[in-house]
Coordinates of C-alpha atoms and ligand atoms in Angstrom, one line a residue:
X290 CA 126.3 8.9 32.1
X291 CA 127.7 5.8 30.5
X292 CA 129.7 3.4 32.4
X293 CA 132.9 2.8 30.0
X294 CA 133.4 -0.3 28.8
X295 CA 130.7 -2.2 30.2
X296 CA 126.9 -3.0 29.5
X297 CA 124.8 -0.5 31.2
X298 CA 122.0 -2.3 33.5
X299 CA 118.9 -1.0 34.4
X300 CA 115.9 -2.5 36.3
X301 CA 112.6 -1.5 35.4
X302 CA 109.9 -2.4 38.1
X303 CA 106.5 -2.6 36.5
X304 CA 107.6 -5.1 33.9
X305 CA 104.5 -6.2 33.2
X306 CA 102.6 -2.8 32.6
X307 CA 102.3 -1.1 30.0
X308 CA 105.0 1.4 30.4
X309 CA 107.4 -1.3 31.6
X310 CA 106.9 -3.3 27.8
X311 CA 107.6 0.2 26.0
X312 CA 110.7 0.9 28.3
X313 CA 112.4 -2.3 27.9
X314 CA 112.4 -2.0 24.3
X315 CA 113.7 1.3 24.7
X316 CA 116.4 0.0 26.7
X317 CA 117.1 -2.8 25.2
X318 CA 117.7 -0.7 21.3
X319 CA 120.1 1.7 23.6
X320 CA 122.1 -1.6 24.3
X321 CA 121.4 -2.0 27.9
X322 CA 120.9 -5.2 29.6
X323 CA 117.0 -5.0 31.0
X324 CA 116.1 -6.6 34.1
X325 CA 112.4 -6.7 34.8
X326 CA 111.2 -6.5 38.0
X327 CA 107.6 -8.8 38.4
X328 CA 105.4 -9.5 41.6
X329 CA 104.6 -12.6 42.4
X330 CA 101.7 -13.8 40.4
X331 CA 99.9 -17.8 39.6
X332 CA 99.5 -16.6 36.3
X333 CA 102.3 -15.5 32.9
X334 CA 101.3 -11.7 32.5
X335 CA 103.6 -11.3 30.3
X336 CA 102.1 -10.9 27.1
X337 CA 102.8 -6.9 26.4
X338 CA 106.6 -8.2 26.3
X339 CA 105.6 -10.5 23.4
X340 CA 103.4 -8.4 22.1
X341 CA 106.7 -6.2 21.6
X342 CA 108.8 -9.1 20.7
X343 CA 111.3 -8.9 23.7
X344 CA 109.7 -11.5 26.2
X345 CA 113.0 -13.2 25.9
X346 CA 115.5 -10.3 26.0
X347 CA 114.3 -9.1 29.5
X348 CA 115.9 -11.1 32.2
X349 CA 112.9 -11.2 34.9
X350 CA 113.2 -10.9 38.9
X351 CA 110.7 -11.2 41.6
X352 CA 110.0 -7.5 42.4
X353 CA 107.2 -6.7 45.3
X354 CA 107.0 -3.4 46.3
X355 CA 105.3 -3.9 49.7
X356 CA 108.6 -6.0 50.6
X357 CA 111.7 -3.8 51.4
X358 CA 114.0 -7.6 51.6
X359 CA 112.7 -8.6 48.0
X360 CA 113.9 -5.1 46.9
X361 CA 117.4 -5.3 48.5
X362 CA 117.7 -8.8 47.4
X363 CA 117.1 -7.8 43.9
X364 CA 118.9 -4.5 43.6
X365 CA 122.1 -5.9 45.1
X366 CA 122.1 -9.0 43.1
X367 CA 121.7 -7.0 39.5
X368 CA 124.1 -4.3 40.8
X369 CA 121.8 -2.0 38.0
X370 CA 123.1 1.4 37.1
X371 CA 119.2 2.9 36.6
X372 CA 116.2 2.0 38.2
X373 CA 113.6 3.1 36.7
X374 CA 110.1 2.7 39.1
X375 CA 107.5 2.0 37.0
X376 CA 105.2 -0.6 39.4
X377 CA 102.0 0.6 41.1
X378 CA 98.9 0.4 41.8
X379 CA 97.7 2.8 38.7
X380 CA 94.1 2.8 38.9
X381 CA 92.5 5.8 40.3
X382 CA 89.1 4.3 40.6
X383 CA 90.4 1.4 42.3
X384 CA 92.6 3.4 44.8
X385 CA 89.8 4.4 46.0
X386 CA 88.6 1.1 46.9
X387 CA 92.2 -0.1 48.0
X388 CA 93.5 3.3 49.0
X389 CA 95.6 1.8 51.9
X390 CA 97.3 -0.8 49.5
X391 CA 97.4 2.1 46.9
X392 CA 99.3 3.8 49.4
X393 CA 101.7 1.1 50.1
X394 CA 102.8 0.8 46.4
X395 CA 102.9 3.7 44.4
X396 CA 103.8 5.7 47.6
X397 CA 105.5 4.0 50.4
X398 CA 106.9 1.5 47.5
X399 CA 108.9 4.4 46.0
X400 CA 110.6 5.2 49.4
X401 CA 111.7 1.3 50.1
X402 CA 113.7 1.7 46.6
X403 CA 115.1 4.8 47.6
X404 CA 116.2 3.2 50.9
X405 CA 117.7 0.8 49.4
X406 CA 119.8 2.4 46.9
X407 CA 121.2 5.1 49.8
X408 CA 122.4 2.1 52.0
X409 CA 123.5 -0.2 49.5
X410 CA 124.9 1.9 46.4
X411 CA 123.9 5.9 46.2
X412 CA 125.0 6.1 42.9
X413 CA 122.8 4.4 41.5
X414 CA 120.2 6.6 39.5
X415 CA 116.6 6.4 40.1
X416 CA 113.3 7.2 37.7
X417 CA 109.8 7.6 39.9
X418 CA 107.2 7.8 37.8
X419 CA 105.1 10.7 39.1
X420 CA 101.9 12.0 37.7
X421 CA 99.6 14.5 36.4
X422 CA 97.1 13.4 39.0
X423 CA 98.9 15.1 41.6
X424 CA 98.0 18.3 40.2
X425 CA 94.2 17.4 40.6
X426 CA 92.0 20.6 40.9
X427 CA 95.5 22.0 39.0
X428 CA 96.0 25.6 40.4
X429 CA 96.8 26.8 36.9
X430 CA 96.4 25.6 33.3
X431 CA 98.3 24.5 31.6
X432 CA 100.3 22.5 34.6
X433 CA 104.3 22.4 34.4
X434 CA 107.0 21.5 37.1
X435 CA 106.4 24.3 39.6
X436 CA 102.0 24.1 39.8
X437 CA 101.6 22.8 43.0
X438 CA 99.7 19.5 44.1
X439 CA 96.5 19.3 44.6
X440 CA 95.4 15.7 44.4
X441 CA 92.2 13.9 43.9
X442 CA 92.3 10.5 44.8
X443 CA 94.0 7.8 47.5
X444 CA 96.9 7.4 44.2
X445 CA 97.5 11.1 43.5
X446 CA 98.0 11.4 47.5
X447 CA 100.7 8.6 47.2
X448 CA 102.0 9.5 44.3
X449 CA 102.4 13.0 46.1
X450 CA 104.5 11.3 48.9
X451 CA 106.8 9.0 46.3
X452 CA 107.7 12.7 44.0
X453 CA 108.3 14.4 47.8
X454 CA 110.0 11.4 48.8
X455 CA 112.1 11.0 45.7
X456 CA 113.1 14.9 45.9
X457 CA 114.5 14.5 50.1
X458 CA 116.6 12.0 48.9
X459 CA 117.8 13.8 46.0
X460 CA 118.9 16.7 48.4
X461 CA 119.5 14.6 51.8
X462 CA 121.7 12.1 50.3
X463 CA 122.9 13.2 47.0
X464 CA 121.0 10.4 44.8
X465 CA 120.5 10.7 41.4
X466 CA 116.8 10.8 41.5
X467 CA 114.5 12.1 38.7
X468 CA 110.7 12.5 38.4
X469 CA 108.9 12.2 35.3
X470 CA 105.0 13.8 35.7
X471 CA 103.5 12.4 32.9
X472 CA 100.5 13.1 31.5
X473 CA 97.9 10.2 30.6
X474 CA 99.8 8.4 27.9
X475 CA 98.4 5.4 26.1
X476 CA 98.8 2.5 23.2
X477 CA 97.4 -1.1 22.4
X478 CA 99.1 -2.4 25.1
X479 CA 97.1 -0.1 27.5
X480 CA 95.3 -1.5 30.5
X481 CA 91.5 -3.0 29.7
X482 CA 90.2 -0.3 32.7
X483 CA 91.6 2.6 31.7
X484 CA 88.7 5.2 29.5
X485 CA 90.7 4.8 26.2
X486 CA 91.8 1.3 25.4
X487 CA 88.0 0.3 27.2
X488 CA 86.8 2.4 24.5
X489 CA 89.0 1.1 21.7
X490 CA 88.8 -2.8 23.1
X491 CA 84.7 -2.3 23.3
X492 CA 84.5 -1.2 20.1
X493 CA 86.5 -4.3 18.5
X494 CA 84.4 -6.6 20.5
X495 CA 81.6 -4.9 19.3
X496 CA 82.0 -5.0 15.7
X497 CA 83.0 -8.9 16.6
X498 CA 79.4 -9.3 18.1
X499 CA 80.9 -10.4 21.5
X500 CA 79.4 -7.3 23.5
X501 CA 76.7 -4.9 22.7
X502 CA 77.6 -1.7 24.5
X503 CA 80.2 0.2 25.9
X504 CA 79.5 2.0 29.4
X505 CA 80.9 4.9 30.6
X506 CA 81.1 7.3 32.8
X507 CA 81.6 11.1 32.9
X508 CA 82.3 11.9 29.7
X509 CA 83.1 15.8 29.8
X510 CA 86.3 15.0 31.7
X511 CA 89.5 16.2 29.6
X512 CA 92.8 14.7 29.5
X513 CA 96.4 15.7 27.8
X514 CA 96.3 12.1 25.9
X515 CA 99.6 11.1 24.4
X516 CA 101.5 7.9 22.9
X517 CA 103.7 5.5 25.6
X518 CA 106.3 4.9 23.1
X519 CA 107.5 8.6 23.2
X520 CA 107.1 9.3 26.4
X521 CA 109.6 6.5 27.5
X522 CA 112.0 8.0 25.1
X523 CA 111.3 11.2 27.7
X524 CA 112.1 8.8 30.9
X525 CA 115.0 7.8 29.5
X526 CA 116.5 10.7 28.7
X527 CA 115.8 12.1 32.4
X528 CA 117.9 9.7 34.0
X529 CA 120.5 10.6 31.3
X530 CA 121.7 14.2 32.1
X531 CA 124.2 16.2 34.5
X532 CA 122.0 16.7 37.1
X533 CA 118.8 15.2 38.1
X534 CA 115.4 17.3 38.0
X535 CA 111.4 16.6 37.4
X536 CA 110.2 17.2 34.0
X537 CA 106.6 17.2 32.8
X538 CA 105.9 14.8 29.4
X539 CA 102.8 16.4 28.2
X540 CA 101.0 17.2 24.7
X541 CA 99.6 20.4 25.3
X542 CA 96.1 19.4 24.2
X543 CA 93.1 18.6 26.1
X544 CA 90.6 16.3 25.0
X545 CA 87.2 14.7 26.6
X546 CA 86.0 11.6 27.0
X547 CA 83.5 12.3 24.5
X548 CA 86.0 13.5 21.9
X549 CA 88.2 10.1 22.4
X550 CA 84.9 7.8 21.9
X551 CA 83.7 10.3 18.9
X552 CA 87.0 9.9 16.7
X553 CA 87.8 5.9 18.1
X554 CA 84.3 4.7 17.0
X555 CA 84.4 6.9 13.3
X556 CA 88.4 5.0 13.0
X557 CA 86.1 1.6 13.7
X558 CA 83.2 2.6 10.7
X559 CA 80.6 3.8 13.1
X560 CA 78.4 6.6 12.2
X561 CA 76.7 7.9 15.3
X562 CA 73.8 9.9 16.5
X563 CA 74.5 11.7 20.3
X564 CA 72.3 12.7 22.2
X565 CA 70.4 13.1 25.9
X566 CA 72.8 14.7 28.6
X567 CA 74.3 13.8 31.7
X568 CA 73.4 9.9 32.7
X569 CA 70.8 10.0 30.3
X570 CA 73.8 10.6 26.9
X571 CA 73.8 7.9 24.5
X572 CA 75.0 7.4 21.1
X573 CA 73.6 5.1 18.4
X574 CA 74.6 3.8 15.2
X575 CA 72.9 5.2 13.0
X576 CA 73.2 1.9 10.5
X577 CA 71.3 -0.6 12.9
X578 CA 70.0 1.6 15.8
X579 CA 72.2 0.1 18.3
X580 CA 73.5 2.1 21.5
X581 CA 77.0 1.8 20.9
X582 CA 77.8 4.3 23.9
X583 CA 75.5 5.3 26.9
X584 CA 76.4 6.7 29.9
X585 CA 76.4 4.4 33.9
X586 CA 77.2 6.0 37.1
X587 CA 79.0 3.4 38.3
X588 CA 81.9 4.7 36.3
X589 CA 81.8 8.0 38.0
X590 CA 84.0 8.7 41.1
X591 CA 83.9 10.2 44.6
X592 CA 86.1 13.2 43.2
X593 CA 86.8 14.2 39.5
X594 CA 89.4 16.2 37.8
X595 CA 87.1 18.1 35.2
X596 CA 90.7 18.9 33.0
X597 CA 94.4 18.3 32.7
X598 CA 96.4 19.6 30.1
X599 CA 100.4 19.7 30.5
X600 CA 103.2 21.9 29.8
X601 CA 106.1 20.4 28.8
X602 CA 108.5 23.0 27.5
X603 CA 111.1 22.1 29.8
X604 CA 111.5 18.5 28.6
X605 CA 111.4 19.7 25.1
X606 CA 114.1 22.9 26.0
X607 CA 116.7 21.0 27.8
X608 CA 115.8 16.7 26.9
X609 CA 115.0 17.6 23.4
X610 CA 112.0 15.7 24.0
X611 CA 109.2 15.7 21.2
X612 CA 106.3 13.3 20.3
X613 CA 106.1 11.6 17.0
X614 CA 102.4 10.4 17.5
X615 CA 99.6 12.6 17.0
X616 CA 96.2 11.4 18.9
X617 CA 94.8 10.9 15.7
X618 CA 97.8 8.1 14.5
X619 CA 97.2 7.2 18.4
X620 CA 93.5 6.4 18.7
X621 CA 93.6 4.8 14.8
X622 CA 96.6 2.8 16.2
X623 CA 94.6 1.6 18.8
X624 CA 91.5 0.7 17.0
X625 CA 93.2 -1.3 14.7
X626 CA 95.0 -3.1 17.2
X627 CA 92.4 -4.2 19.1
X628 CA 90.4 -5.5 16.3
X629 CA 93.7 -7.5 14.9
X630 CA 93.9 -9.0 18.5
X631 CA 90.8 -10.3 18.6
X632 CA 91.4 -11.6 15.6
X633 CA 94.9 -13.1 16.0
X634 CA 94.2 -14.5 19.4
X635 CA 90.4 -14.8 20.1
X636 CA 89.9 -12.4 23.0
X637 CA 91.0 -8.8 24.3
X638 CA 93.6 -8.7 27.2
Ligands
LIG249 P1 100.3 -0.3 34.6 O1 100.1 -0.8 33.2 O2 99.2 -0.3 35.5 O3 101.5 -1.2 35.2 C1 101.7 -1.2 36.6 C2 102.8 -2.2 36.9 O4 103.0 -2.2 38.4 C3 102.4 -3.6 36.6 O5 103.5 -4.3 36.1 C4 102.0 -4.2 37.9 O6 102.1 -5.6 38.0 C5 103.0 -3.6 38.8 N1 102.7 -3.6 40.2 C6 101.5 -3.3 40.8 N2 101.6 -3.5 42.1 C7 102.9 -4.0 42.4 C8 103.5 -4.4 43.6 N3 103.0 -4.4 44.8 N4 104.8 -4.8 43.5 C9 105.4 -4.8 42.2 N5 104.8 -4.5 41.1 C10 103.6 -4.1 41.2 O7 100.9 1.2 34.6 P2 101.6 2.0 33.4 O8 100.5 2.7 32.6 O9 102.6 1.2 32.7 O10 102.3 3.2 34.2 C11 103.6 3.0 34.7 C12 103.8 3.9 35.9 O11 103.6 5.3 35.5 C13 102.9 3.7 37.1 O12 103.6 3.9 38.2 C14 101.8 4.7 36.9 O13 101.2 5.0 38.1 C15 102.6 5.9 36.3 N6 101.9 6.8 35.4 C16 101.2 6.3 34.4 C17 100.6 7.1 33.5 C18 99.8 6.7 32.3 O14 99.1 7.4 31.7 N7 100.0 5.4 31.8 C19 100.7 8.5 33.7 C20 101.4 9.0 34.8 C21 102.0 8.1 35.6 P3 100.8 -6.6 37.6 O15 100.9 -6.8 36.2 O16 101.1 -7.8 38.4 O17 99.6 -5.9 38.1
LIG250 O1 90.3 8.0 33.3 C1 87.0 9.2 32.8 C2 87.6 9.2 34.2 O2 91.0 5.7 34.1 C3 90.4 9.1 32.4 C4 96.3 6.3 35.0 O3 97.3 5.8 34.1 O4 96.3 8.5 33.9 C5 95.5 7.4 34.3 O5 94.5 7.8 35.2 C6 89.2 9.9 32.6 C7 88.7 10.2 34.1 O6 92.7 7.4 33.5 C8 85.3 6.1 32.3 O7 86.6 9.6 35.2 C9 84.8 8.2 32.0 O8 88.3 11.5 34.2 O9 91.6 6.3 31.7 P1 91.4 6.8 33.1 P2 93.1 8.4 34.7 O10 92.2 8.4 35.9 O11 93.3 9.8 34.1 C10 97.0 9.1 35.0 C11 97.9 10.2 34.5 C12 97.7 8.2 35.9 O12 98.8 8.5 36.5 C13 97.0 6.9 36.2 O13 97.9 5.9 36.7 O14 88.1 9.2 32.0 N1 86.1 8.1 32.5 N2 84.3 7.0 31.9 C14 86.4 6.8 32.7 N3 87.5 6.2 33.2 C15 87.5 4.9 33.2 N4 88.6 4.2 33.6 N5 86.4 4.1 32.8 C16 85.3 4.7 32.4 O15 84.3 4.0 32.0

């Protein structure tokens, strides 16, 4: 709903993520002024907002989750109209390393903003960024808004308690509060740890002769992969109807590990031989005999989700949501832009 007469705010938390860069840009074309919330940190991490060219359009706060005075400092001071809670710890492998910090952001960190917005202004509207990991082993496929949760790691359990969280105070206290479950969505500007842009980075360093071979781990796991520039388009338009509700931003198609490295390493001009199984797969380029790919347990975790695919005909009935990338565009996309970056700045980040 659009305030009359007066710049819209919204404060994304997350700034520095991936999602956060795509968002503010978003925002920012809709006319809003963006306030970006950022931990503390000894070093600029900044560079996915100049990457996008908005670094200084965003007006940036000190935003940390685990402090409940930082948030209430920061929400009462901006006075935002949307907040849209991007920050967390997203890293499934790493929650379960961390899974009592996890637990603190993505799940107990949802919860302080919530509480912060009933006591200080209720009508501000709030965006938690849920996820398909809460469906885990799903209960059905394709997954939509009413599969139930069955999660996986210490961050699906959290991000369990932020969507149940977010949902009480929707109905406790009247707040505008709307879940997005997104499936795995990526771009250039993707995090260095997560499967695909490891894939697409690796093979840029590769062809640069900085590293010899990309590691991975189980590569028969499937994911709904799809493009972060249209699925903020999808969190937008949640925050921007009568009445709040959870939506699902999903593709519809499953692809494995396997696939992703397959088509990334034919967009960088590798022709490869698979073969072996398990922790013994490797692939080779067929050119020089090099193992471009092979498989380290290292990579695997204490509990995998074998597939996730989404359904998202809600979001495209009533948001008249759609994607514009297809994976192909989106893993060609990334190739390219990882090779450029190493190119345009000496190193992969
Ligand atoms: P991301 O790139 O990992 O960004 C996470 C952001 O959270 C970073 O800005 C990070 O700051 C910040 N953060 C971490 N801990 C914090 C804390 N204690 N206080 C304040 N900020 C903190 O994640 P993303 O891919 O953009 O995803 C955005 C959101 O959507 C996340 O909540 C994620 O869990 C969720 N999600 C993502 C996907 C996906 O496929 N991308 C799918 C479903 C849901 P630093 O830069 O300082 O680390
Ligand atoms: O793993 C497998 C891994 O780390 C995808 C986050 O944004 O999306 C993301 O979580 C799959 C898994 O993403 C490697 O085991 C194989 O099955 O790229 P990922 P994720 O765990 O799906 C969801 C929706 C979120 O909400 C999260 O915040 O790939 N895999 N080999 C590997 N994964 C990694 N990271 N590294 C490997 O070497």
């Amino acid at each position: 709903m659009e305030a009359k007469g007066k710049t819209r705010r919204a404060l994304v938390t997350g700034i520095s993520g991936q999602d956060g860069a795509y968002l503010a840009k978003h925002l920012l074309e809709k006319g809003y002024e963006v306030f970006g919330g950022r931990r503390r940190s000894a070093t600029q991490n900044l560079w996915r907002l100049d990457e996008l060219g908005i670094a200084d359009r965003v007006q940036i706060v000190d935003l940390e989750l685990l402090e409940y005075s930082n948030i209430l400092d920061a929400i009462r001071s901006i006075a935002p109209d949307e907040v849209y809670n991007l920050a967390s710890q997203s890293d499934v492998a790493v929650s379960f390393k961390q899974p009592i910090f996890t637990s603190e952001v993505s799940g107990l960190g949802a919860l302080r903003i919530l509480d912060v917005i009933r006591a200080i202004d209720p009508s501000i509207r709030f965006y938690q960024a849920s996820t398909s990991e809460m469906f885990g082993i799903a209960a059905e496929t394709p997954q939509s808004e009413t599969t139930s949760f069955h999660p996986q790691s210490p961050y699906g359990t959290a991000k369990v308690f932020g969507h149940l969280a977010s949902g009480n105070y929707r109905e406790a206290y009247g707040i505008y509060a709307a879940c997005g479950i997104l499936f795995n969505h990526e771009s250039p500007l993707r995090g260095v740890d997560f499967v695909t842009r490891k894939i697409t980075s690796g093979l840029a360093m590769i062809r640069a002769g900085l590293v010899k071979t990309i590691a991975l781990g189980n590569l028969n796991a499937a994911r709904d992969w799809g493009h972060a520039a249209d699925y903020v388009n999808g969190i937008w338009l949640m925050l921007q109807q009568d009445q709040p509700e959870d939506f699902v931003l999903a593709t519809g198609q499953a692809r494995t590990v396997r696939d992703f490295a397959k088509l990334a390493a034919q967009c960088a001009d590798y022709d490869l031989e698979w073969s072996g199984k398990g922790i013994g797969e490797q692939a080779i380029d067929k050119q020089t005999g090099a193992v471009i790919f092979r498989v380290d347990e290292q990579y695997y975790r204490p509990a995998e989700i074998s597939l996730l695919v989404g359904d998202a005909s809600k979001a495209r009935e009533k948001l008249k949501w759609h994607c514009q990338f297809s994976f192909e565009d989106m893993v060609l996309e990334m190739v390219r832009a990882d090779i450029d970056l190493l190119k345009r700045r000496g190193r992969i980040f």
